[in-house]
Amino acid sequence: MSIIQFDKKQEMLRRTVREFVEKEIVPIATEIDEQDTFPEELFQKMGQMGYNGIFVPREYGGAGMGYTERAILLEEISRHSAGLAMAVMTHHLGVAAILDFGTEEQKKKYLPDLCAGKKIGGLAVTEPSGGSDLMGHQSTGEKIGEDWVLNGRKCFITNSHVADVSVVTVRTGEDAKGRPALSGFIIEKGNEGFAPGHKENKFGLRGSIMGDLNINDCHVSGEALLGQEGKAAKIALSTIGGVGRPGMAAISVGILRACLEESVKFAKERVIYGKPLAKVPAIQSIIAKNRIDYEAGMLLTYQAIGIKDTGERSDTQSAIAKHYTTEAAVLAAKRTIDLMGGYGCVNEYPAGRYLRDAMTTIPSGGTTQIMELVIAGASLA
Ligand SMILES: Cc1cc2nc3c(=O)[nH]c(=O)nc-3n(C[C@H](O)[C@H](O)[C@H](O)COP(=O)(O)OP(=O)(O)OC[C@H]3O[C@@H](n4cnc5c(N)ncnc54)[C@H](O)[C@@H]3O)c2cc1C
């Protein structure tokens, strides 16, 4: 029985996604992790299923659903491959930025292919000067006539080497108070002066490619500008706060469910002292804690996303959900490894991957310390 009342269509979506994941993702989940490969063909199939533009209105080629449905999708994928869920989650960030801030022409130009699985999206904000310091941007954009010339380097960017359409922020001047003003641009793969650079060898969320984007005298036309000149801090904050953090929370709920289900399965199957491990009170305590964290994480996550689906701001609730679920997933994964004894440390079992994946969710979309700043700021306001 679900602890949250999803409607019939949402329940049906969950069943459909679960079947898709079991058929298409479960057989290759270990390979995705071991080889850190991004399965592009599968991504195309997901586009055909309507998953890549799940929250995009039908008029732009999307499935016309909401962010709750997106969370169901991410949770179900993450249950078996948090790395692949991360690639989909970040594709959605590029899509959401264009949907929320693009002109009608930009939406019609980019969204149908991004939704259909023909193109992959991404959002490139973080720079070597520090992801937490949004206003520390060193990348620049200079306006020359109607065009722009962009320079700089982005780092830790998901889908860096596979994205066809990237939303990129750069510094284009100062605002009236002398603070850096950022502008956003939609840059297509192959644009001269824009290329992936170093690829990171992450220990977790493998299968979502992460690396640098090098921007060297990259010329783009004025039509590439996303939103108003100098107003892209809002694009970054709104997309990361409203779409990225709840997305990371949904991925973490998937990891929490994986920990609960695997710990129950192992405890029932493993025999020790002539009886199932599940009979040992200390093991039952681990299972209880895994369940509590899963249910609490689920409630916080779907509450935050439900608020967003009503059209209200949900930044604080999303920060709370992201903080709770990402930290809880690390503890649940560690407990699951403890429960399994020596088997927990063997790569044939997935618990080690859960721990690596859970640790890697923490910086993405803003670290735990940054979530605490957001939550404390809202509480003290
Ligand atoms: C798997 C993964 C995927 C990612 N994908 C993307 C992506 O697609 N696009 C993108 O733009 N970025 C992406 N990032 C980057 C991510 O947003 C940054 O890693 C994150 O914002 C932190 O920035 P940083 O790594 O530079 O750490 P820093 O900002 O240098 O922080 C270092 C430490 O200092 C702490 N700290 C910083 N400021 C404060 C403060 N004011 N108060 C208290 N503590 C503070 C942090 O909590 C952290 O512990 C991704 C990261 C990961 C790990």
Short mmCIF file of C-alpha atoms and ligand atoms in Angstrom, two decimals:
data_model
loop_
_atom_site.label_atom_id
_atom_site.label_comp_id
_atom_site.label_asym_id
_atom_site.label_seq_id
_atom_site.Cartn_x
_atom_site.Cartn_y
_atom_site.Cartn_z
CA MET A 1 0.00 0.00 0.00
CA SER A 2 1.32 3.42 -0.94
CA ILE A 3 1.71 5.99 1.83
CA ILE A 4 0.77 8.73 -0.62
CA GLN A 5 -2.50 8.96 -2.52
CA PHE A 6 -1.54 9.05 -6.20
CA ASP A 7 -4.38 9.26 -8.67
CA LYS A 8 -5.23 6.40 -11.05
CA LYS A 9 -3.26 7.87 -13.97
CA GLN A 10 -0.20 8.34 -11.78
CA GLU A 11 -0.46 4.76 -10.50
CA MET A 12 -0.73 3.55 -14.08
CA LEU A 13 2.31 5.62 -15.08
CA ARG A 14 4.28 4.05 -12.21
CA ARG A 15 3.35 0.56 -13.39
CA THR A 16 4.29 1.36 -16.99
CA VAL A 17 7.64 2.90 -16.01
CA ARG A 18 8.37 -0.01 -13.68
CA GLU A 19 7.78 -2.50 -16.48
CA PHE A 20 10.00 -0.43 -18.80
CA VAL A 21 12.76 -0.27 -16.17
CA GLU A 22 12.59 -4.01 -15.47
CA LYS A 23 12.76 -4.86 -19.17
CA GLU A 24 15.22 -2.25 -20.44
CA ILE A 25 17.31 -1.00 -17.52
CA VAL A 26 17.65 -3.79 -14.94
CA PRO A 27 19.59 -6.07 -17.36
CA ILE A 28 22.19 -3.35 -18.04
CA ALA A 29 22.25 -1.48 -14.70
CA THR A 30 25.49 -3.11 -13.51
CA GLU A 31 27.16 -2.56 -16.90
CA ILE A 32 26.14 1.13 -16.89
CA ASP A 33 27.78 1.49 -13.47
CA GLU A 34 30.91 -0.55 -14.20
CA GLN A 35 31.65 1.02 -17.58
CA ASP A 36 30.24 4.50 -16.90
CA THR A 37 28.48 4.42 -20.25
CA PHE A 38 25.48 6.48 -21.21
CA PRO A 39 23.01 4.34 -23.20
CA GLU A 40 21.96 6.77 -25.96
CA GLU A 41 19.63 4.26 -27.66
CA LEU A 42 17.73 3.77 -24.43
CA PHE A 43 17.45 7.52 -24.07
CA GLN A 44 15.82 7.64 -27.52
CA LYS A 45 13.36 4.93 -26.44
CA MET A 46 12.50 6.91 -23.32
CA GLY A 47 11.77 9.87 -25.55
CA GLN A 48 9.36 7.73 -27.56
CA MET A 49 7.67 6.70 -24.29
CA GLY A 50 7.12 10.39 -23.45
CA TYR A 51 9.56 10.39 -20.52
CA ASN A 52 12.06 12.98 -21.77
CA GLY A 53 9.44 15.73 -21.89
CA ILE A 54 7.06 14.32 -19.30
CA PHE A 55 6.15 17.72 -17.79
CA VAL A 56 6.17 19.64 -21.09
CA PRO A 57 2.80 20.69 -22.57
CA ARG A 58 1.67 18.66 -25.57
CA GLU A 59 1.84 21.69 -27.86
CA TYR A 60 5.66 21.54 -27.58
CA GLY A 61 5.85 17.77 -28.03
CA GLY A 62 5.71 16.81 -24.36
CA ALA A 63 3.55 14.30 -22.49
CA GLY A 64 1.51 17.09 -20.88
CA MET A 65 1.89 15.72 -17.35
CA GLY A 66 3.32 17.40 -14.23
CA TYR A 67 6.31 17.34 -11.92
CA THR A 68 4.74 14.66 -9.70
CA GLU A 69 4.77 12.33 -12.72
CA ARG A 70 8.38 13.33 -13.39
CA ALA A 71 9.27 12.37 -9.80
CA ILE A 72 7.55 8.98 -10.21
CA LEU A 73 9.62 8.44 -13.36
CA LEU A 74 12.93 9.42 -11.70
CA GLU A 75 12.21 7.36 -8.57
CA GLU A 76 11.43 4.25 -10.63
CA ILE A 77 14.55 4.60 -12.82
CA SER A 78 16.72 5.38 -9.80
CA ARG A 79 15.47 2.27 -7.95
CA HIS A 80 17.69 0.31 -10.35
CA SER A 81 20.01 2.90 -11.93
CA ALA A 82 20.45 6.21 -10.12
CA GLY A 83 23.15 7.12 -12.67
CA LEU A 84 20.76 6.88 -15.60
CA ALA A 85 18.10 8.74 -13.59
CA MET A 86 20.68 11.52 -13.11
CA ALA A 87 21.19 11.86 -16.87
CA VAL A 88 17.41 12.10 -17.41
CA MET A 89 17.03 14.51 -14.47
CA THR A 90 19.63 16.88 -15.92
CA HIS A 91 18.22 16.62 -19.45
CA HIS A 92 14.98 17.87 -17.83
CA LEU A 93 16.84 20.91 -16.44
CA GLY A 94 17.77 22.10 -19.95
CA VAL A 95 14.20 21.40 -21.07
CA ALA A 96 12.66 23.26 -18.10
CA ALA A 97 14.90 26.32 -18.57
CA ILE A 98 13.80 26.63 -22.19
CA LEU A 99 10.14 25.95 -21.33
CA ASP A 100 10.07 28.50 -18.49
CA PHE A 101 12.26 31.25 -19.96
CA GLY A 102 12.37 30.72 -23.73
CA THR A 103 10.60 32.72 -26.39
CA GLU A 104 7.85 31.03 -28.38
CA GLU A 105 10.34 30.56 -31.24
CA GLN A 106 12.92 28.94 -28.95
CA LYS A 107 10.33 26.59 -27.44
CA LYS A 108 9.10 25.52 -30.87
CA LYS A 109 12.64 25.14 -32.17
CA TYR A 110 14.11 23.03 -29.35
CA LEU A 111 11.44 21.36 -27.22
CA PRO A 112 9.90 18.87 -29.71
CA ASP A 113 13.24 17.16 -30.44
CA LEU A 114 14.29 17.28 -26.78
CA CYS A 115 10.99 15.63 -25.79
CA ALA A 116 11.06 13.03 -28.58
CA GLY A 117 14.47 11.60 -27.64
CA LYS A 118 16.10 13.00 -30.77
CA LYS A 119 18.19 15.46 -28.75
CA ILE A 120 19.72 15.51 -25.28
CA GLY A 121 19.69 18.60 -23.06
CA GLY A 122 21.77 19.98 -20.22
CA LEU A 123 22.27 22.97 -17.94
CA ALA A 124 25.77 24.38 -17.45
CA VAL A 125 26.11 26.77 -14.52
CA THR A 126 28.97 25.53 -12.31
CA GLU A 127 32.46 26.92 -12.83
CA PRO A 128 35.86 26.15 -11.31
CA SER A 129 35.44 29.24 -9.09
CA GLY A 130 32.87 27.27 -7.04
CA GLY A 131 29.37 25.98 -7.67
CA SER A 132 28.07 27.40 -4.38
CA ASP A 133 29.20 30.89 -5.44
CA LEU A 134 26.76 31.60 -8.26
CA MET A 135 27.85 35.23 -8.49
CA GLY A 136 31.51 34.22 -8.77
CA HIS A 137 31.05 33.41 -12.48
CA GLN A 138 34.28 33.97 -14.45
CA SER A 139 32.89 33.02 -17.89
CA THR A 140 32.02 36.06 -19.94
CA GLY A 141 29.78 37.11 -22.78
CA GLU A 142 30.51 40.20 -24.87
CA LYS A 143 27.90 41.72 -27.13
CA ILE A 144 29.19 42.59 -30.58
CA GLY A 145 26.45 44.12 -32.70
CA GLU A 146 23.54 41.68 -32.50
CA ASP A 147 25.79 38.71 -31.72
CA TRP A 148 27.65 37.48 -28.66
CA VAL A 149 31.14 36.12 -28.07
CA LEU A 150 31.39 33.78 -25.08
CA ASN A 151 34.51 32.63 -23.20
CA GLY A 152 35.13 30.51 -20.13
CA ARG A 153 34.99 27.02 -18.68
CA LYS A 154 32.20 25.06 -17.02
CA CYS A 155 32.93 22.08 -14.78
CA PHE A 156 31.03 19.15 -13.22
CA ILE A 157 28.40 19.41 -15.97
CA THR A 158 26.11 16.39 -16.39
CA ASN A 159 25.59 15.30 -20.01
CA SER A 160 28.61 17.47 -20.94
CA HIS A 161 29.78 15.06 -23.62
CA VAL A 162 26.41 13.95 -24.93
CA ALA A 163 24.16 17.03 -24.83
CA ASP A 164 22.96 18.44 -28.15
CA VAL A 165 21.41 21.52 -26.57
CA SER A 166 22.97 23.18 -23.52
CA VAL A 167 21.69 26.12 -21.52
CA VAL A 168 24.81 27.99 -20.43
CA THR A 169 25.18 30.97 -18.06
CA VAL A 170 27.94 33.57 -18.38
CA ARG A 171 28.70 36.98 -16.89
CA THR A 172 27.70 39.82 -19.22
CA GLY A 173 28.16 42.88 -17.06
CA GLU A 174 27.01 44.36 -13.78
CA ASP A 175 23.63 45.34 -12.43
CA ALA A 176 22.73 48.80 -11.06
CA LYS A 177 24.22 47.86 -7.67
CA GLY A 178 27.53 46.74 -9.19
CA ARG A 179 26.82 43.03 -8.75
CA PRO A 180 27.67 40.63 -11.58
CA ALA A 181 24.85 40.24 -14.09
CA LEU A 182 24.51 36.80 -15.69
CA SER A 183 22.93 35.98 -19.03
CA GLY A 184 21.78 32.60 -20.31
CA PHE A 185 22.38 31.20 -23.80
CA ILE A 186 21.15 28.13 -25.65
CA ILE A 187 24.19 26.60 -27.33
CA GLU A 188 24.01 23.72 -29.76
CA LYS A 189 26.50 20.87 -30.04
CA GLY A 190 29.02 21.63 -32.78
CA ASN A 191 28.86 25.39 -32.35
CA GLU A 192 32.43 26.53 -33.05
CA GLY A 193 34.27 27.41 -29.84
CA PHE A 194 32.02 25.21 -27.67
CA ALA A 195 33.26 21.72 -26.87
CA PRO A 196 33.37 19.14 -24.09
CA GLY A 197 36.72 18.93 -22.33
CA HIS A 198 37.92 16.78 -19.44
CA LYS A 199 35.53 13.96 -18.49
CA GLU A 200 35.36 13.16 -14.78
CA ASN A 201 35.73 9.59 -13.53
CA LYS A 202 33.06 9.77 -10.80
CA PHE A 203 32.70 7.02 -8.22
CA GLY A 204 28.91 7.33 -8.16
CA LEU A 205 25.94 8.05 -10.42
CA ARG A 206 27.96 6.45 -13.18
CA GLY A 207 26.28 6.35 -16.55
CA SER A 208 25.53 10.04 -16.27
CA ILE A 209 28.51 11.56 -18.04
CA MET A 210 29.96 14.54 -16.15
CA GLY A 211 32.75 16.86 -17.24
CA ASP A 212 33.96 20.22 -18.49
CA LEU A 213 32.61 22.40 -21.25
CA ASN A 214 35.22 24.64 -22.84
CA ILE A 215 34.00 27.92 -24.29
CA ASN A 216 36.60 29.65 -26.45
CA ASP A 217 35.57 32.62 -28.62
CA CYS A 218 32.22 30.95 -29.11
CA HIS A 219 30.08 33.12 -31.41
CA VAL A 220 26.31 32.87 -31.00
CA SER A 221 23.58 35.02 -32.48
CA GLY A 222 21.26 37.20 -30.40
CA GLU A 223 18.59 34.55 -30.93
CA ALA A 224 20.53 32.24 -28.61
CA LEU A 225 19.95 34.54 -25.62
CA LEU A 226 17.59 32.83 -23.16
CA GLY A 227 15.39 35.24 -21.22
CA GLN A 228 16.41 38.82 -20.65
CA GLU A 229 20.02 39.99 -20.84
CA GLY A 230 21.53 40.14 -17.35
CA LYS A 231 18.69 38.17 -15.71
CA ALA A 232 20.01 34.62 -15.86
CA ALA A 233 20.67 34.32 -12.11
CA LYS A 234 16.91 33.83 -11.93
CA ILE A 235 17.04 31.14 -14.63
CA ALA A 236 19.75 29.27 -12.71
CA LEU A 237 18.15 29.62 -9.27
CA SER A 238 14.63 28.84 -10.43
CA THR A 239 15.66 25.84 -12.55
CA ILE A 240 18.04 24.38 -9.97
CA GLY A 241 15.82 25.22 -6.97
CA GLY A 242 12.47 24.30 -8.51
CA VAL A 243 13.38 21.42 -10.83
CA GLY A 244 16.90 20.23 -9.93
CA ARG A 245 16.58 19.81 -6.16
CA PRO A 246 13.22 18.01 -6.21
CA GLY A 247 14.69 15.86 -9.00
CA MET A 248 17.66 14.94 -6.79
CA ALA A 249 15.21 14.17 -3.96
CA ALA A 250 13.22 11.83 -6.23
CA ILE A 251 16.44 10.07 -7.27
CA SER A 252 17.34 9.69 -3.59
CA VAL A 253 13.89 8.25 -2.81
CA GLY A 254 14.68 5.63 -5.46
CA ILE A 255 17.96 4.80 -3.68
CA LEU A 256 16.16 4.67 -0.30
CA ARG A 257 13.62 2.22 -1.73
CA ALA A 258 16.43 0.13 -3.18
CA CYS A 259 18.07 -0.03 0.27
CA LEU A 260 14.80 -1.06 1.92
CA GLU A 261 13.92 -3.70 -0.64
CA GLU A 262 17.43 -5.19 -0.83
CA SER A 263 17.82 -5.30 2.96
CA VAL A 264 14.45 -7.09 3.34
CA LYS A 265 15.32 -9.57 0.57
CA PHE A 266 18.76 -10.35 1.96
CA ALA A 267 17.52 -10.66 5.56
CA LYS A 268 14.88 -13.19 4.51
CA GLU A 269 17.23 -15.27 2.36
CA ARG A 270 20.38 -15.35 4.50
CA VAL A 271 20.37 -18.12 7.12
CA ILE A 272 22.43 -17.68 10.27
CA TYR A 273 22.14 -19.61 13.59
CA GLY A 274 19.92 -21.98 11.61
CA LYS A 275 17.25 -19.34 10.96
CA PRO A 276 16.73 -16.36 8.63
CA LEU A 277 18.79 -13.27 9.45
CA ALA A 278 15.47 -11.39 9.58
CA LYS A 279 14.77 -13.03 12.98
CA VAL A 280 17.70 -11.16 14.59
CA PRO A 281 16.38 -8.05 16.47
CA ALA A 282 19.38 -5.87 15.50
CA ILE A 283 18.69 -6.66 11.83
CA GLN A 284 15.01 -5.79 12.28
CA SER A 285 16.16 -2.45 13.68
CA ILE A 286 18.11 -1.75 10.45
CA ILE A 287 15.08 -2.66 8.35
CA ALA A 288 12.85 -0.40 10.45
CA LYS A 289 15.27 2.52 10.05
CA ASN A 290 15.49 1.94 6.29
CA ARG A 291 11.71 1.98 6.07
CA ILE A 292 11.34 5.11 8.19
CA ASP A 293 13.85 6.99 6.02
CA TYR A 294 12.19 5.82 2.81
CA GLU A 295 8.70 6.84 3.93
CA ALA A 296 9.80 10.17 5.42
CA GLY A 297 11.84 10.94 2.29
CA MET A 298 8.93 10.04 0.06
CA LEU A 299 6.51 12.24 2.00
CA LEU A 300 8.85 15.25 1.95
CA THR A 301 9.66 14.81 -1.74
CA TYR A 302 6.13 14.37 -3.06
CA GLN A 303 4.86 17.14 -0.79
CA ALA A 304 7.43 19.59 -2.23
CA ILE A 305 6.65 18.52 -5.78
CA GLY A 306 2.91 18.62 -5.18
CA ILE A 307 3.27 22.26 -4.15
CA LYS A 308 5.18 22.99 -7.36
CA ASP A 309 2.45 21.31 -9.40
CA THR A 310 -0.08 23.76 -7.94
CA GLY A 311 2.02 26.60 -9.37
CA GLU A 312 3.24 27.79 -5.94
CA ARG A 313 6.93 28.33 -5.09
CA SER A 314 8.36 25.25 -3.41
CA ASP A 315 12.05 26.17 -3.05
CA THR A 316 12.20 25.74 0.72
CA GLN A 317 10.30 22.44 0.70
CA SER A 318 12.51 21.24 -2.16
CA ALA A 319 15.66 22.16 -0.22
CA ILE A 320 14.29 20.29 2.84
CA ALA A 321 13.44 17.24 0.71
CA LYS A 322 16.84 17.28 -1.01
CA HIS A 323 18.72 17.69 2.28
CA TYR A 324 16.79 14.91 4.01
CA THR A 325 16.71 12.34 1.24
CA THR A 326 20.32 12.66 0.09
CA GLU A 327 21.74 12.42 3.61
CA ALA A 328 19.28 9.64 4.57
CA ALA A 329 20.22 7.64 1.46
CA VAL A 330 23.89 7.62 2.53
CA LEU A 331 22.95 6.30 5.99
CA ALA A 332 20.51 3.74 4.57
CA ALA A 333 23.11 2.45 2.11
CA LYS A 334 25.69 2.12 4.89
CA ARG A 335 23.16 0.28 7.08
CA THR A 336 22.30 -2.04 4.19
CA ILE A 337 25.98 -2.89 3.73
CA ASP A 338 26.23 -3.53 7.51
CA LEU A 339 23.21 -5.84 7.38
CA MET A 340 24.78 -7.91 4.61
CA GLY A 341 28.05 -8.52 6.47
CA GLY A 342 30.87 -9.47 4.09
CA TYR A 343 28.47 -9.73 1.15
CA GLY A 344 27.77 -6.02 1.51
CA CYS A 345 31.33 -5.29 0.38
CA VAL A 346 31.13 -7.54 -2.68
CA ASN A 347 30.41 -5.88 -6.02
CA GLU A 348 28.06 -8.69 -7.10
CA TYR A 349 25.61 -7.13 -4.64
CA PRO A 350 24.33 -3.62 -5.36
CA ALA A 351 24.62 -2.09 -1.87
CA GLY A 352 28.09 -0.64 -2.53
CA ARG A 353 26.71 1.12 -5.59
CA TYR A 354 23.87 2.57 -3.49
CA LEU A 355 26.43 4.11 -1.14
CA ARG A 356 28.52 5.55 -4.00
CA ASP A 357 25.41 6.88 -5.74
CA ALA A 358 23.97 8.36 -2.54
CA MET A 359 27.22 10.19 -1.73
CA THR A 360 27.30 11.64 -5.24
CA THR A 361 23.77 13.06 -4.99
CA ILE A 362 24.87 15.41 -2.20
CA PRO A 363 26.75 18.14 -4.13
CA SER A 364 24.55 18.01 -7.20
CA GLY A 365 22.00 20.83 -7.20
CA GLY A 366 23.69 22.41 -4.17
CA THR A 367 25.43 20.85 -1.18
CA THR A 368 23.92 20.02 2.21
CA GLN A 369 25.43 23.21 3.67
CA ILE A 370 23.82 25.30 0.92
CA MET A 371 20.45 23.56 1.56
CA GLU A 372 20.82 24.54 5.23
CA LEU A 373 21.44 28.17 4.22
CA VAL A 374 18.28 28.14 2.09
CA ILE A 375 16.16 26.49 4.80
CA ALA A 376 17.51 28.70 7.62
CA GLY A 377 17.09 31.82 5.47
CA ALA A 378 13.42 30.99 4.82
CA SER A 379 12.82 30.14 8.47
CA LEU A 380 14.38 33.36 9.74
CA ALA A 381 12.76 35.64 7.15
C1 LIG B 1 27.05 14.34 -9.89
C2 LIG B 1 27.08 15.81 -10.10
C3 LIG B 1 26.41 16.36 -11.17
C4 LIG B 1 26.44 17.74 -11.40
N1 LIG B 1 25.81 18.24 -12.49
C5 LIG B 1 25.84 19.59 -12.73
C6 LIG B 1 25.22 20.14 -13.89
O1 LIG B 1 24.63 19.42 -14.72
N2 LIG B 1 25.27 21.48 -14.09
C7 LIG B 1 25.93 22.30 -13.23
O2 LIG B 1 25.93 23.51 -13.46
N3 LIG B 1 26.55 21.81 -12.12
C8 LIG B 1 26.52 20.48 -11.85
N4 LIG B 1 27.17 19.96 -10.74
C9 LIG B 1 27.93 20.85 -9.89
C10 LIG B 1 27.28 21.12 -8.54
O3 LIG B 1 26.21 22.03 -8.71
C11 LIG B 1 28.39 21.66 -7.64
O4 LIG B 1 29.29 20.60 -7.37
C12 LIG B 1 27.85 22.21 -6.33
O5 LIG B 1 27.09 23.38 -6.54
C13 LIG B 1 28.98 22.55 -5.36
O6 LIG B 1 29.95 23.34 -5.99
P1 LIG B 1 31.49 22.95 -5.89
O7 LIG B 1 31.62 21.52 -6.26
O8 LIG B 1 32.26 23.93 -6.66
O9 LIG B 1 31.82 23.06 -4.35
P2 LIG B 1 32.13 24.43 -3.56
O10 LIG B 1 31.09 25.44 -3.90
O11 LIG B 1 33.55 24.78 -3.79
O12 LIG B 1 31.93 23.98 -2.07
C14 LIG B 1 32.96 23.28 -1.33
C15 LIG B 1 32.49 23.08 0.09
O13 LIG B 1 32.26 24.35 0.72
C16 LIG B 1 30.95 24.39 1.26
N5 LIG B 1 30.43 25.74 1.16
C17 LIG B 1 30.49 26.57 0.07
N6 LIG B 1 29.89 27.74 0.36
C18 LIG B 1 29.42 27.65 1.62
C19 LIG B 1 28.72 28.54 2.49
N7 LIG B 1 28.35 29.75 2.07
N8 LIG B 1 28.40 28.13 3.73
C20 LIG B 1 28.77 26.88 4.16
N9 LIG B 1 29.46 26.00 3.40
C21 LIG B 1 29.78 26.37 2.14
C22 LIG B 1 30.16 23.41 0.43
O14 LIG B 1 29.01 22.95 1.12
C23 LIG B 1 31.19 22.32 0.20
O15 LIG B 1 31.22 21.50 1.35
C24 LIG B 1 27.15 18.59 -10.49
C25 LIG B 1 27.82 18.03 -9.41
C26 LIG B 1 27.81 16.66 -9.20
C27 LIG B 1 28.56 16.08 -8.05
#
